[in-house]
XYZ file of C-alpha atoms in Angstrom:
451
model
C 0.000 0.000 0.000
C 1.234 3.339 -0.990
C 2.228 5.804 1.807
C 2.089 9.180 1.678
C 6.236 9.556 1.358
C 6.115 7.679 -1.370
C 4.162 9.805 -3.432
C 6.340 12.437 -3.030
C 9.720 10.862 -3.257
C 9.108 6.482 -4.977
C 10.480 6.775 -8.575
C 8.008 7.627 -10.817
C 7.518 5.098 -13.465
C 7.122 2.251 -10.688
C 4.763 4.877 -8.675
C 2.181 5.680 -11.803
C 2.352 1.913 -12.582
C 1.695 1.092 -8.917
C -1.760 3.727 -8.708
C -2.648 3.229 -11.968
C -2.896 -0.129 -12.744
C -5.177 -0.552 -10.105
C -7.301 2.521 -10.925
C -7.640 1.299 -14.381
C -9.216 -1.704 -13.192
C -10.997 0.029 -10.914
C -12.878 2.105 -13.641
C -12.634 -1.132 -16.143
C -14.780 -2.758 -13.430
C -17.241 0.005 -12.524
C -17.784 0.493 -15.957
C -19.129 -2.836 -16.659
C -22.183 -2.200 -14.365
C -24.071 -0.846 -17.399
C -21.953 -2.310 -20.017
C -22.930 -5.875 -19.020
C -26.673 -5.108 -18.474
C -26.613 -3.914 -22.194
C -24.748 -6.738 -23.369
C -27.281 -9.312 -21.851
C -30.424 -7.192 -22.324
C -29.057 -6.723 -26.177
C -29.479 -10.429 -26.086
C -32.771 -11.069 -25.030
C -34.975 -14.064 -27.437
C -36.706 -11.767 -29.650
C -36.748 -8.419 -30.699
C -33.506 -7.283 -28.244
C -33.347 -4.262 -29.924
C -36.326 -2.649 -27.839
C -35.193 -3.545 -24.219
C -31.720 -2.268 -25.340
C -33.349 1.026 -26.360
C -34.971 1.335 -23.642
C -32.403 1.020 -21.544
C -30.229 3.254 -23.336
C -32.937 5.672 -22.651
C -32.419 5.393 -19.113
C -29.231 7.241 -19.750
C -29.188 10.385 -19.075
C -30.917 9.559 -15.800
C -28.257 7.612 -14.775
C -25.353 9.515 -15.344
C -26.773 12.215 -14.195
C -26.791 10.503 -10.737
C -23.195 9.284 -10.974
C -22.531 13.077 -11.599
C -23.808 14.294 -8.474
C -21.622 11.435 -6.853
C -18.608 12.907 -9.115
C -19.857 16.192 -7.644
C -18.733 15.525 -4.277
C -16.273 12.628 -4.522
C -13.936 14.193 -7.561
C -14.410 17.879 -6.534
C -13.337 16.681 -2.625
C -10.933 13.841 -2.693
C -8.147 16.611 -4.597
C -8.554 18.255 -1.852
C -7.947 16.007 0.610
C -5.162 14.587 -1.127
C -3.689 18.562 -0.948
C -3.891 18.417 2.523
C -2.241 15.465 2.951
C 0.709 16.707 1.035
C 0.731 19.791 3.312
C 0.607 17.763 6.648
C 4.131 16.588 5.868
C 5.486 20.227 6.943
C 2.030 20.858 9.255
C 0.501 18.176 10.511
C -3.057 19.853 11.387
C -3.834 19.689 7.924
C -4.403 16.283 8.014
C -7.380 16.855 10.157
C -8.863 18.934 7.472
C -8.510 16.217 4.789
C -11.237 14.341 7.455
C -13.178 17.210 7.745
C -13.560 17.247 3.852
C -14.507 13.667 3.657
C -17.259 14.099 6.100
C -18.510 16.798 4.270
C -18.835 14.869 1.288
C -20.594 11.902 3.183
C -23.013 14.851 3.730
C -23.537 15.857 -0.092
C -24.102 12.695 -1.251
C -26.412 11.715 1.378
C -28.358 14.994 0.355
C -27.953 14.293 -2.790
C -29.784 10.973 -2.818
C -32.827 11.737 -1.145
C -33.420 14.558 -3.817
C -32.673 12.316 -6.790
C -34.322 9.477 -5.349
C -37.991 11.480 -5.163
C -37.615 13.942 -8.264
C -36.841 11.346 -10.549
C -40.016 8.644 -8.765
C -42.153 11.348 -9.439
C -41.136 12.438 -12.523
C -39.865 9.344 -14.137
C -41.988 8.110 -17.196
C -42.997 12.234 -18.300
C -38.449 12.685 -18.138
C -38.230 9.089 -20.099
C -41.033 10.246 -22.935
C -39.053 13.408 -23.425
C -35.931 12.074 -23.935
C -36.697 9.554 -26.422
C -38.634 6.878 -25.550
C -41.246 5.816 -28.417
C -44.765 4.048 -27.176
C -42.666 0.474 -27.375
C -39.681 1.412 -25.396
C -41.133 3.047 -22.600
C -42.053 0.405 -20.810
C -38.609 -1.273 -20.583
C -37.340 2.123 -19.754
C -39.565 2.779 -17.096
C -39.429 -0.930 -15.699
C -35.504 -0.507 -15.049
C -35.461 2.942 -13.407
C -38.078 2.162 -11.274
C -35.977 -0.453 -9.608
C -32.449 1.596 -10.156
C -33.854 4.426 -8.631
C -34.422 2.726 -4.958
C -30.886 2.237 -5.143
C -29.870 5.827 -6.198
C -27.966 5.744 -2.332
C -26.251 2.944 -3.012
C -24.463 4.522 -5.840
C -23.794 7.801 -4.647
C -21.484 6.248 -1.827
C -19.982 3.892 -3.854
C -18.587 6.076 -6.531
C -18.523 9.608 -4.558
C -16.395 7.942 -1.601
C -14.197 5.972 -3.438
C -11.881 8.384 -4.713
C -10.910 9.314 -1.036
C -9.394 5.602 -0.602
C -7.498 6.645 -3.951
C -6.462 10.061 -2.804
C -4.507 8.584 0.345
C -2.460 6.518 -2.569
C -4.810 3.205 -1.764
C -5.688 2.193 -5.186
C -5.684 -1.363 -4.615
C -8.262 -0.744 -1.855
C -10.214 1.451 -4.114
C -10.390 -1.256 -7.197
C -11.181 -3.910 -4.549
C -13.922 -2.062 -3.750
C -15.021 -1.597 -7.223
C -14.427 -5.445 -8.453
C -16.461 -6.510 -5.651
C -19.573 -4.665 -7.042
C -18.836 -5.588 -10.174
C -18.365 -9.307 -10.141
C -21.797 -9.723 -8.174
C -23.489 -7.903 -11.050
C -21.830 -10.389 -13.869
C -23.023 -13.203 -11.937
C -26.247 -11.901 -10.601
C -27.316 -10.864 -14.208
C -27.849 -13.481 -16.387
C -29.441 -15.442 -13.262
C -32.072 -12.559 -12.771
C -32.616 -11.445 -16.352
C -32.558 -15.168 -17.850
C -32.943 -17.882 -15.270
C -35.691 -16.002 -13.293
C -36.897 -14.269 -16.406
C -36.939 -10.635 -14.787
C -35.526 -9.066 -18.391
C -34.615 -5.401 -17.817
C -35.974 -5.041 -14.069
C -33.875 -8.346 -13.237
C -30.682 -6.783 -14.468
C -32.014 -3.256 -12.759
C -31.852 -5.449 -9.670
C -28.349 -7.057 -9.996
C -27.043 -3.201 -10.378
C -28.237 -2.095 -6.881
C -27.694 -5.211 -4.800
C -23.965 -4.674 -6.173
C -23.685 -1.417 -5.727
C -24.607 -1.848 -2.281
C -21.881 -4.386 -1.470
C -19.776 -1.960 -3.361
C -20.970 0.964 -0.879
C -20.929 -0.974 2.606
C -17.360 -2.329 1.647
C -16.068 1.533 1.165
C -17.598 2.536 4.253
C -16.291 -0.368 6.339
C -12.749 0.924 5.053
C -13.633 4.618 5.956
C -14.420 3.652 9.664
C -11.168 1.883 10.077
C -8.782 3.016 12.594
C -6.012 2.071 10.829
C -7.057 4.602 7.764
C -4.981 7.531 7.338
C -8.039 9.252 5.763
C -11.255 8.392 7.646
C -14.283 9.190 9.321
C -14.213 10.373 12.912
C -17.257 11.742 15.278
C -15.339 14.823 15.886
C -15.347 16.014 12.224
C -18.834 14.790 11.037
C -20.252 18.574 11.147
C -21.382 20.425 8.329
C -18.992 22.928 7.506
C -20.174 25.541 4.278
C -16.802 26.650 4.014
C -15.499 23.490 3.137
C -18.663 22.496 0.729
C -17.809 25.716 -1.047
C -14.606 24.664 -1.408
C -15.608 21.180 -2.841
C -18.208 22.754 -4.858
C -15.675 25.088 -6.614
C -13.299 21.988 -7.777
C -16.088 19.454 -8.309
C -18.437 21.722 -10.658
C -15.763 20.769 -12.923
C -16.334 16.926 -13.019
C -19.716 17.469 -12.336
C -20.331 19.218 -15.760
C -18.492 16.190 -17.954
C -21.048 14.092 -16.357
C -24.157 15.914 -16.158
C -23.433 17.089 -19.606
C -22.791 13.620 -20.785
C -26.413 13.233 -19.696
C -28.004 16.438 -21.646
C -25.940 14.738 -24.650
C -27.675 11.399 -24.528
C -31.303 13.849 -23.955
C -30.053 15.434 -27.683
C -28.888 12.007 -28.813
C -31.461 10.390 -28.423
C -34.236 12.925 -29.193
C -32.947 13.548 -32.604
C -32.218 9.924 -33.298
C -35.766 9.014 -32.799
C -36.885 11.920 -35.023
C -35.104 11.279 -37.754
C -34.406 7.806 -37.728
C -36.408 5.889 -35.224
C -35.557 3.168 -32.332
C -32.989 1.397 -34.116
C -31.068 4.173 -34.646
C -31.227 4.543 -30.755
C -30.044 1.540 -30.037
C -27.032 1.991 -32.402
C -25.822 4.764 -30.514
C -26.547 2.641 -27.067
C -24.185 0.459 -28.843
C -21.600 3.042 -29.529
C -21.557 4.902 -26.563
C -20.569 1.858 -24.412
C -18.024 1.486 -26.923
C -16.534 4.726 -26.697
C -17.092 3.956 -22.731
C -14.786 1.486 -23.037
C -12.588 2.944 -24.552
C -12.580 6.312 -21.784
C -12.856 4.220 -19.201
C -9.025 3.078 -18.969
C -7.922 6.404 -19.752
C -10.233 7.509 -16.767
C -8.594 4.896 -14.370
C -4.987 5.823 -15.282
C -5.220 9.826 -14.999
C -7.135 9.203 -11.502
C -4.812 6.618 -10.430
C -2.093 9.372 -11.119
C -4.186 12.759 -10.283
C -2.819 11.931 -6.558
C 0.703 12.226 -7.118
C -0.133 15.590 -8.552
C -1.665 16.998 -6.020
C 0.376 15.723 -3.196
C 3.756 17.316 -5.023
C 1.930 20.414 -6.044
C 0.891 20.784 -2.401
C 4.493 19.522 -1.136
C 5.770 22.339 -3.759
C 8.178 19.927 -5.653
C 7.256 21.301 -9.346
C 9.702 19.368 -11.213
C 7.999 16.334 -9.659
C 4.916 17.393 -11.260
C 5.888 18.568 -14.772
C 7.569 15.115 -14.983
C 4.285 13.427 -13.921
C 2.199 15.362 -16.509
C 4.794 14.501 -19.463
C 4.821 10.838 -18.899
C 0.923 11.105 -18.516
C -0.016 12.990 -21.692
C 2.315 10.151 -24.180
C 0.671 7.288 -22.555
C -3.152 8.614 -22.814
C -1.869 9.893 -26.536
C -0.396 6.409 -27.330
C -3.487 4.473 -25.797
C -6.332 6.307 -27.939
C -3.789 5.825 -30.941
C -4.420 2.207 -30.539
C -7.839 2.444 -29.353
C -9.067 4.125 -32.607
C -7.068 1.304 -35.157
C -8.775 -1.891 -33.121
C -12.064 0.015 -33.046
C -12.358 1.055 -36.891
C -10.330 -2.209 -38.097
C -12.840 -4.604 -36.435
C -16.290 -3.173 -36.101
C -18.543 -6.004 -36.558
C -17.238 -7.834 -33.970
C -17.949 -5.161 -31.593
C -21.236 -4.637 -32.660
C -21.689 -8.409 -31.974
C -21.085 -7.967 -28.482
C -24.288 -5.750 -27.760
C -26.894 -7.393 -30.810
C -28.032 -10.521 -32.145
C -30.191 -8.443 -34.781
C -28.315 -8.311 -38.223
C -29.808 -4.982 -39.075
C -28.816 -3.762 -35.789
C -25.074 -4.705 -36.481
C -25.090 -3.784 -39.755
C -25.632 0.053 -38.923
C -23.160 -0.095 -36.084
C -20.556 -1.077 -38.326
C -21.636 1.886 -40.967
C -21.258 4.211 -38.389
C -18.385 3.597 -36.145
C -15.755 4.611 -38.499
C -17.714 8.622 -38.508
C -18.490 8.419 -34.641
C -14.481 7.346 -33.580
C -13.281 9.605 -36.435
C -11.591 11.522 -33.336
C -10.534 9.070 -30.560
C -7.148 8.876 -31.542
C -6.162 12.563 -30.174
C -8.848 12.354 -27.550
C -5.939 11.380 -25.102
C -4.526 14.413 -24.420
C -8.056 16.234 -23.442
C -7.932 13.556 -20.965
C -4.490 14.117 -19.315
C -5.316 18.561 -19.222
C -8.540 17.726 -17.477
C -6.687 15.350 -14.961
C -4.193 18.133 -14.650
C -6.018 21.245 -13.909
C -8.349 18.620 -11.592
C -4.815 17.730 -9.621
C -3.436 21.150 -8.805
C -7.098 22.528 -8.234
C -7.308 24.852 -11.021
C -10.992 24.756 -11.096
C -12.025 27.456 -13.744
C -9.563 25.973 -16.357
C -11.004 22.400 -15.952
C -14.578 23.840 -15.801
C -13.935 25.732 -19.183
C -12.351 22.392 -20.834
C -14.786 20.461 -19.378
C -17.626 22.780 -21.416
C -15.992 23.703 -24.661
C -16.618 19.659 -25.659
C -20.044 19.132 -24.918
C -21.889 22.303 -24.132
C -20.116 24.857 -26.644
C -19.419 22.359 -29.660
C -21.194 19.125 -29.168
C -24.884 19.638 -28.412
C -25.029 22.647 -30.709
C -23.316 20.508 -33.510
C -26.266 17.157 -32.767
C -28.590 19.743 -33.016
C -27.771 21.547 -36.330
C -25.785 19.219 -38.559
C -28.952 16.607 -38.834
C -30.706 19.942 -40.614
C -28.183 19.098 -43.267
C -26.994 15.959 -43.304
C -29.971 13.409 -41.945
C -29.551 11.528 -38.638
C -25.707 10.636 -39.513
C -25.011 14.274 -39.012
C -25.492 13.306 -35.074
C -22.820 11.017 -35.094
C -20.582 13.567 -37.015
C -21.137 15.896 -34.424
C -18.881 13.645 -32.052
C -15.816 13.690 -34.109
C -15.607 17.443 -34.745
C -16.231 18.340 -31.235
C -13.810 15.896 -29.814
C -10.839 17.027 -32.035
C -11.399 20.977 -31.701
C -11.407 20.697 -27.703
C -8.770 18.204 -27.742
C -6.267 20.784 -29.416
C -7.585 23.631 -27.332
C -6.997 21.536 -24.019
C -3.567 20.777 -25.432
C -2.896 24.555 -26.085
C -3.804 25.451 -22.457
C -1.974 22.232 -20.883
C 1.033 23.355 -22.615
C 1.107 26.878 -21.412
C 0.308 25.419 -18.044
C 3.100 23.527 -17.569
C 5.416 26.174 -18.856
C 4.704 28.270 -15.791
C 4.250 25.850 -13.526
C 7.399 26.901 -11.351
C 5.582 30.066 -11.019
């Protein structure tokens, strides 16, 4: 397990590899809470194609939630991790990295009742308006009924987990993660197939593991042996410190949340101009492309520690080395990323449908909808960055210019020219033009870093 001296001082190459590796498994395996629901559900007997876009139309809803949980857990665990840097010279300031953990146990409790009773009451009137036809509602509104009771579950598994990682325990954190995770791949095909539940049986899989998930994080949390954990003395609500969470984690909180407004647009205009098939296509696509994020996610968060601890510790050379060897490994992995995707389509589009005409679309479109993913790396590594040494108004700005300045305008014009494929053109022009801007403004970054 990695201490805190070791962040600031363990060779680097062993160090990233060591919080990394386990960080990319960590987001491989949370990840594959949705991914394998659509992968079963898109092989349901029958027509699979209208379970799969109906779940796909669940969506927005549920990133949305996981956005709130990014909300609190990415915009404090930075923070904490800060602290702990500082304590080395002043060792008060590890008490504040508690106090901002037990703030963040507060936000995401807060946040759960509210999304829990907006979205019940609101539920099949959201799902209608964000693209659900007549014969997809009802395998929409079948799976968030039963996600939704869980909504708790998943705002402390995902919003606390990125504390274990900020104290430089990402084996702890991916434990946590692959115990969630391997429940649901078991628990799905026995609830969707062997007890015949269909979408609400793989609904159900998702919160029962997301609760192990959750009561394994907190068991950790309550530890005395923790470095960073919860303590009666500190579990006040402090607005000072929520401010200061809410400043850095508007920034995640945006990618997410707008990730959510982008499926509403998706989705919307897909069934306008093409209908539920071409919804489903996109279902495919997106947990493609989700795959493909989701290991760049794991290593920039398994790194973002190291960061922050030498930014905080004030050893800047530290840091500028981090961020080099970070932005050639996320450049070199969506290199690759883009070649298997466009070379082998088909058998990607196998892994979500059974329906020929279903897989023959995906494979028309995934060459236009990765047309960007190869440069898509280095957006990554700025937004890790700026994330690390707290620079929250430079990671809010990258973290609109994708989706709220170029992407949603783009889905919503280009189909006025171009049919429904202009949708899925709108992903690789907004990916490349923020990915060179967020380059521009990494680069100037770390050229005054010192400073």
């Amino acid at each position: 397990m990695t201490t805190n001296i070791e962040l600031g001082s363990a060779p680097l190459g062993k160090l990233m590899v060591k919080l990394s590796l386990p960080s990319i498994t960590a987001f491989v395996i949370n990840i594959l809470y949705n991914i394998v629901d659509r992968i079963y559900i898109g092989h349901i007997p029958g027509n699979s194609s209208l379970p799969l876009t109906g779940l796909g139309i669940c969506l927005p809803i549920i990133t949305l939630i996981s956005a709130f949980s990014a909300f609190a857990g990415n915009g404090g665990a930075p923070l904490a991790s800060i602290e702990l840097g500082k304590a080395e010279k002043n060792p008060e300031c590890a008490d504040n990295a508690k106090k901002i953990l037990s703030n963040a146990l507060f936000l995401l409790i807060l946040f759960s009742i509210c999304l829990t009773s907006f979205f019940m009451i609101f539920k099949d009137t959201l799902l209608m308006a964000f693209g659900a036809s007549e014969a997809t509602l009802p395998f929409a509104s079948d799976y968030l009924k039963i996600y939704l009771c869980g909504t708790i579950f998943v705002q402390l598994s995902i919003g606390l987990n990125p504390f274990i990682t900020a104290q430089g325990k990402a084996k702890t954190a991916m434990v946590s993660m692959l115990i969630g995770a391997c429940l649901n791949i078991i628990l799905d095909p026995i609830f969707i197939f062997a007890l015949g539940l269909g979408v609400k049986g793989a609904a159900l899989a998702t919160i029962i593991s997301q609760a192990a998930s959750a009561i394994w994080i907190l068991l950790f949390l309550t530890r005395k042996s923790t470095v960073l954990r919860f303590q009666k003395e500190f579990l006040k609500l402090d607005f000072s410190i929520v401010k200061k969470i809410a400043s850095l984690g508007i920034s995640p909180f945006i990618m997410q949340a707008t990730e959510s407004a982008i499926f509403i647009v998706f989705n919307s205009g897909l069934q306008r101009y093409g209908g539920d098939l071409y919804v489903a296509s996109m279902t495919i696509m997106q947990s493609l492309m989700q795959l493909c994020f989701c290991p760049m996610q794991g290593f920039t968060t398994g790194v973002q520690p190291i960061i922050s601890y030498n930014f905080g510790a004030k050893n800047f050379d530290r840091v500028k080395s981090v961020i080099r060897k970070m932005v050639i490994i996320t450049f070199s992995f969506t290199v690759i990323a883009y070649f298997v995707m466009t070379k082998f389509p088909a058998g990607f589009a196998k892994m979500f449908a059974n329906e020929q005409q279903l897989i023959n679309l995906v494979v028309h479109l995934i060459p236009v909808y990765f047309g960007a993913l190869w440069i898509f790396g280095v957006q990554m590594s700025a937004q890790s960055t700026f994330l690390g040494l707290g620079k929250a108004k430079t990671s809010l700005f990258i973290a609109s210019l994708r989706k709220i300045i170029l992407l949603i305008p783009l889905a919503l014009t280009l189909p006025h020219f171009m049919g429904v494929e202009g949708i899925f053109w709108a992903e690789p022009i907004a990916s490349f033009t923020s990915a060179v801007t967020s380059g521009i403004l990494l680069f100037v970054c770390y050229k005054k870093l010192n400073n």
